[in-house]
Amino acid sequence: MTARPIAVVGASAAGLAAAEALRRSGWTGPLTLIGDEPHLPYDRPPLSKQLLHGAWEPERLLLRTEEQLAPLDLDLRLGTRATGLDTATRTLTLDGGEHLACAGVIVATGVAARTLPGAEDLAGVHTLRTLDDALALRARLTGTGRRLVIVGNGVLGCEAAAVARELGHDVTLVGVEPIPMAAAVGTEVGELLAEEHRAHGVTLRTGAVDGFEADEHGVTGVRLAGPPGDGGAADGGGTLLPADTVLLAIGSTPAVGWLAGDPALDTSDGLRCDAFCAAAPGIYAAGDVARWEHPVHGRPLRFEHRMNAAEQGMAAARNLLAELGETGERKEFAPVPYFWSDQYALKIQAYGILTGADRVEAVFLDKEERRVAALYGSGGLATGVLTLGLPPRQVRTLRAVIAAPLPWEEAHPRLLAALG
């Protein structure tokens, strides 16, 4: 009788990290890696930066070549989508109708880009989540027009705006909130980023998209909602932003639709897991799709961060093997979250939790040079720290300030001391 495999669903950074950790931790049985894209696992952060710019080609994004994957002895199913999971029997259903009974399953399916009504099949309107998305947008920017409207002024939208300006395009960045990345970094830091984008020629607009204008060749403009009679587009209903190309960077949704049929799973915001990354017996999750009980912060969290994807993939793999009796005891997954963003010459780096902060204090080391450190807190505790323009060694020293939530009155002096 053939041994049941462990299946990793999602040929992503998290999925690859899980597969490698399974082998490294002693799993010698069958190992299946399932990915809905036809590509080998690749790195996503460069999609909106180096790849979109044209500085890198797709081969440079590969996390592993075929030769590097060979020692893992994978049953590699690329271009294959999982369509269902029976948690009671740990059986996956694949889009070709195959049923795969597993010893364990790690879900690493990530997220899907959100879109807007009217954008479907409209030439020139793009999202940016996959390698194919990035290549299509790059081709559009290379070959068609110079006017780009980016809908969404979060991290992705800001990164794409910076790249497009460096390529010489006219860029309008639209957000429902007036300050770029404010939800992620707060008002003070967001205003600095706004100044940087304006200094590079980006037009910043505030508003909600009401629809698109198009001709036989594709999109020609983006309509913003507005009060009737204000002299704007569509007979006075808002403003029309001319566009040859539109990028929708309005966030993402966890790729859990294929799991919704199993009542044992909570898919209300990603796949809900305990502190060990377990969603059900023998079922674990990692990366952008996982919403797990962070043991330090005492609440469920979900991060769309590259570093978290790799760390959680490894943690999920080790804990699954422990549950199966292959290794020692399970360990709670308690990382210090980290993310970064590159925009123009700015390097933004952050540790901890910034979102939902009710207190933010920025220390401007050199405002003109955009050298800033900011402390974020909630409920009287310091939970996150962000830097702009600081060297990596100095940034790493700030990690200790918020590795565990400290009272604000204790963390703030430590931040100032670390900054010298």
Tab-separated table of C-alpha atoms in Angstrom, residues 190-396:
chain	number	residue	atom	x	y	z
A	190	GLY	CA	2.286	58.992	5.046
A	191	GLU	CA	2.585	62.737	4.515
A	192	LEU	CA	6.329	62.366	4.031
A	193	LEU	CA	5.685	59.712	1.389
A	194	ALA	CA	3.161	62.000	-0.275
A	195	GLU	CA	5.790	64.745	-0.461
A	196	GLU	CA	8.256	62.298	-2.000
A	197	HIS	CA	5.788	61.213	-4.686
A	198	ARG	CA	4.847	64.798	-5.508
A	199	ALA	CA	8.525	65.719	-5.736
A	200	HIS	CA	8.907	63.001	-8.368
A	201	GLY	CA	5.942	64.264	-10.366
A	202	VAL	CA	3.131	61.967	-9.250
A	203	THR	CA	-0.325	63.568	-9.149
A	204	LEU	CA	-2.200	62.559	-5.998
A	205	ARG	CA	-5.985	62.458	-6.073
A	206	THR	CA	-8.601	61.498	-3.508
A	207	GLY	CA	-11.825	59.794	-4.491
A	208	ALA	CA	-13.720	56.608	-5.221
A	209	VAL	CA	-13.845	55.144	-8.701
A	210	ASP	CA	-17.252	55.390	-10.335
A	211	GLY	CA	-16.360	53.589	-13.556
A	212	PHE	CA	-14.219	53.620	-16.664
A	213	GLU	CA	-14.290	55.305	-20.061
A	214	ALA	CA	-13.187	53.245	-23.068
A	215	ASP	CA	-13.057	53.142	-26.848
A	216	GLU	CA	-12.493	50.284	-29.277
A	217	HIS	CA	-8.840	50.041	-28.202
A	218	GLY	CA	-9.475	49.855	-24.479
A	219	VAL	CA	-9.562	52.121	-21.448
A	220	THR	CA	-9.306	55.885	-21.972
A	221	GLY	CA	-10.122	57.209	-18.525
A	222	VAL	CA	-11.163	56.615	-14.933
A	223	ARG	CA	-14.262	58.316	-13.540
A	224	LEU	CA	-14.221	59.424	-9.937
A	225	ALA	CA	-17.475	59.706	-8.049
A	226	GLY	CA	-18.611	63.214	-7.216
A	227	PRO	CA	-21.727	65.248	-6.526
A	228	PRO	CA	-23.878	65.940	-9.578
A	229	GLY	CA	-23.561	69.413	-10.937
A	230	ASP	CA	-19.935	69.999	-10.009
A	231	GLY	CA	-18.913	70.424	-13.630
A	232	GLY	CA	-17.074	67.129	-13.788
A	233	ALA	CA	-17.383	64.108	-16.016
A	234	ALA	CA	-20.438	62.120	-16.962
A	235	ASP	CA	-22.797	65.076	-17.102
A	236	GLY	CA	-21.500	66.615	-13.918
A	237	GLY	CA	-20.975	63.485	-11.809
A	238	GLY	CA	-17.385	63.681	-10.676
A	239	THR	CA	-14.013	63.913	-12.431
A	240	LEU	CA	-12.566	62.083	-15.422
A	241	LEU	CA	-8.887	61.136	-15.228
A	242	PRO	CA	-7.497	60.439	-18.720
A	243	ALA	CA	-5.609	57.143	-18.874
A	244	ASP	CA	-3.930	54.868	-21.397
A	245	THR	CA	-3.354	52.253	-18.700
A	246	VAL	CA	-4.983	51.625	-15.311
A	247	LEU	CA	-3.589	49.598	-12.433
A	248	LEU	CA	-6.028	48.434	-9.778
A	249	ALA	CA	-4.070	48.187	-6.524
A	250	ILE	CA	-7.048	48.073	-4.173
A	251	GLY	CA	-6.009	45.231	-1.941
A	252	SER	CA	-6.565	41.505	-1.973
A	253	THR	CA	-8.745	38.738	-0.614
A	254	PRO	CA	-7.479	35.465	0.906
A	255	ALA	CA	-7.699	32.566	-1.534
A	256	VAL	CA	-10.007	30.402	0.566
A	257	GLY	CA	-13.034	30.009	-1.693
A	258	TRP	CA	-12.098	26.408	-2.421
A	259	LEU	CA	-12.264	25.665	1.333
A	260	ALA	CA	-15.647	27.243	2.023
A	261	GLY	CA	-17.573	23.989	1.695
A	262	ASP	CA	-16.056	22.383	4.791
A	263	PRO	CA	-17.909	23.426	7.988
A	264	ALA	CA	-14.886	22.481	10.125
A	265	LEU	CA	-12.909	25.423	8.720
A	266	ASP	CA	-13.286	29.123	9.523
A	267	THR	CA	-12.613	31.088	6.329
A	268	SER	CA	-14.094	34.423	7.380
A	269	ASP	CA	-10.768	36.261	6.910
A	270	GLY	CA	-8.241	33.824	5.605
A	271	LEU	CA	-7.961	30.347	7.073
A	272	ARG	CA	-8.321	30.583	10.857
A	273	CYS	CA	-5.643	28.677	12.770
A	274	ASP	CA	-4.494	28.204	16.345
A	275	ALA	CA	-1.122	29.345	17.669
A	276	PHE	CA	0.519	26.306	16.055
A	277	CYS	CA	-0.835	27.257	12.578
A	278	ALA	CA	-3.316	24.354	12.678
A	279	ALA	CA	-6.766	24.892	11.177
A	280	ALA	CA	-7.971	21.344	11.912
A	281	PRO	CA	-6.306	18.012	12.759
A	282	GLY	CA	-3.606	17.463	10.142
A	283	ILE	CA	-4.501	20.703	8.320
A	284	TYR	CA	-2.123	23.670	8.632
A	285	ALA	CA	-1.784	27.025	6.918
A	286	ALA	CA	1.031	29.454	6.163
A	287	GLY	CA	1.624	32.797	4.511
A	288	ASP	CA	-0.829	35.428	3.339
A	289	VAL	CA	-3.811	33.080	3.623
A	290	ALA	CA	-3.262	32.147	7.276
A	291	ARG	CA	-4.978	33.976	10.137
A	292	TRP	CA	-3.517	32.512	13.275
A	293	GLU	CA	-3.597	33.174	17.006
A	294	HIS	CA	-0.417	35.104	17.706
A	295	PRO	CA	0.625	33.950	21.201
A	296	VAL	CA	2.387	37.203	22.092
A	297	HIS	CA	-0.276	39.611	20.908
A	298	GLY	CA	-3.130	37.371	22.059
A	299	ARG	CA	-5.340	37.782	19.013
A	300	PRO	CA	-5.670	36.384	15.506
A	301	LEU	CA	-3.457	38.112	12.948
A	302	ARG	CA	-2.919	37.768	9.207
A	303	PHE	CA	0.125	39.257	7.490
A	304	GLU	CA	0.780	39.697	3.777
A	305	HIS	CA	4.526	39.982	4.316
A	306	ARG	CA	7.247	38.080	2.470
A	307	MET	CA	9.327	37.296	5.564
A	308	ASN	CA	6.298	35.968	7.440
A	309	ALA	CA	5.441	33.668	4.537
A	310	ALA	CA	8.767	31.856	4.687
A	311	GLU	CA	8.913	31.677	8.493
A	312	GLN	CA	5.341	30.451	8.805
A	313	GLY	CA	5.800	27.872	6.066
A	314	MET	CA	8.655	26.334	8.047
A	315	ALA	CA	6.729	26.510	11.331
A	316	ALA	CA	3.637	24.874	9.852
A	317	ALA	CA	5.725	22.062	8.386
A	318	ARG	CA	7.495	21.310	11.653
A	319	ASN	CA	4.253	21.370	13.641
A	320	LEU	CA	2.477	19.109	11.169
A	321	LEU	CA	5.285	16.565	11.438
A	322	ALA	CA	5.131	16.785	15.234
A	323	GLU	CA	1.401	16.073	15.131
A	324	LEU	CA	2.019	13.092	12.856
A	325	GLY	CA	4.548	11.767	15.362
A	326	GLU	CA	7.516	12.291	13.047
A	327	THR	CA	9.356	14.825	15.239
A	328	GLY	CA	9.213	16.317	18.741
A	329	GLU	CA	6.620	18.654	20.227
A	330	ARG	CA	4.780	21.384	18.386
A	331	LYS	CA	5.843	24.982	19.017
A	332	GLU	CA	3.732	28.117	18.895
A	333	PHE	CA	4.485	30.471	16.017
A	334	ALA	CA	5.359	33.850	17.520
A	335	PRO	CA	7.309	35.943	14.998
A	336	VAL	CA	8.169	39.617	15.130
A	337	PRO	CA	6.531	40.751	11.867
A	338	TYR	CA	8.778	42.526	9.366
A	339	PHE	CA	8.055	44.257	6.076
A	340	TRP	CA	9.856	46.566	3.711
A	341	SER	CA	9.059	48.735	0.707
A	342	ASP	CA	11.327	50.430	-1.845
A	343	GLN	CA	10.098	53.674	-3.400
A	344	TYR	CA	12.546	55.810	-5.377
A	345	ALA	CA	15.678	55.945	-3.188
A	346	LEU	CA	13.647	55.414	-0.028
A	347	LYS	CA	13.931	52.201	1.955
A	348	ILE	CA	10.982	51.711	4.280
A	349	GLN	CA	11.354	49.010	6.937
A	350	ALA	CA	9.064	48.080	9.810
A	351	TYR	CA	8.924	45.592	12.672
A	352	GLY	CA	5.884	44.616	14.694
A	353	ILE	CA	2.286	45.709	14.241
A	354	LEU	CA	1.567	49.176	12.867
A	355	THR	CA	-2.059	48.913	11.774
A	356	GLY	CA	-4.727	49.959	14.240
A	357	ALA	CA	-2.325	52.097	16.264
A	358	ASP	CA	-3.955	54.713	18.493
A	359	ARG	CA	-0.627	56.430	19.136
A	360	VAL	CA	2.214	57.227	16.729
A	361	GLU	CA	5.279	59.324	17.427
A	362	ALA	CA	7.768	60.087	14.670
A	363	VAL	CA	11.363	61.133	15.305
A	364	PHE	CA	12.659	63.179	12.380
A	365	LEU	CA	16.416	62.652	12.202
A	366	ASP	CA	16.612	64.556	8.915
A	367	LYS	CA	13.270	65.501	7.399
A	368	GLU	CA	14.709	66.794	4.129
A	369	GLU	CA	16.621	63.545	3.611
A	370	ARG	CA	13.561	61.548	4.707
A	371	ARG	CA	15.419	59.928	7.633
A	372	VAL	CA	12.725	59.048	10.128
A	373	ALA	CA	11.921	56.545	12.858
A	374	ALA	CA	8.385	56.148	14.205
A	375	LEU	CA	6.986	54.228	17.171
A	376	TYR	CA	3.458	52.781	16.998
A	377	GLY	CA	1.299	51.768	19.924
A	378	SER	CA	-2.120	50.572	20.944
A	379	GLY	CA	-3.772	50.347	24.352
A	380	GLY	CA	-0.776	51.842	26.111
A	381	LEU	CA	1.675	49.330	24.591
A	382	ALA	CA	4.300	49.911	21.922
A	383	THR	CA	3.659	47.376	19.167
A	384	GLY	CA	5.621	48.506	16.104
A	385	VAL	CA	8.473	50.580	14.765
A	386	LEU	CA	9.090	51.935	11.273
A	387	THR	CA	12.098	53.593	9.675
A	388	LEU	CA	12.810	55.533	6.505
A	389	GLY	CA	16.298	55.979	5.188
A	390	LEU	CA	18.160	54.311	8.069
A	391	PRO	CA	20.969	51.755	7.556
A	392	PRO	CA	20.072	48.088	8.116
A	393	ARG	CA	22.224	47.697	11.246
A	394	GLN	CA	20.477	50.589	12.980
A	395	VAL	CA	17.081	49.281	11.916
A	396	ARG	CA	17.820	45.865	13.395
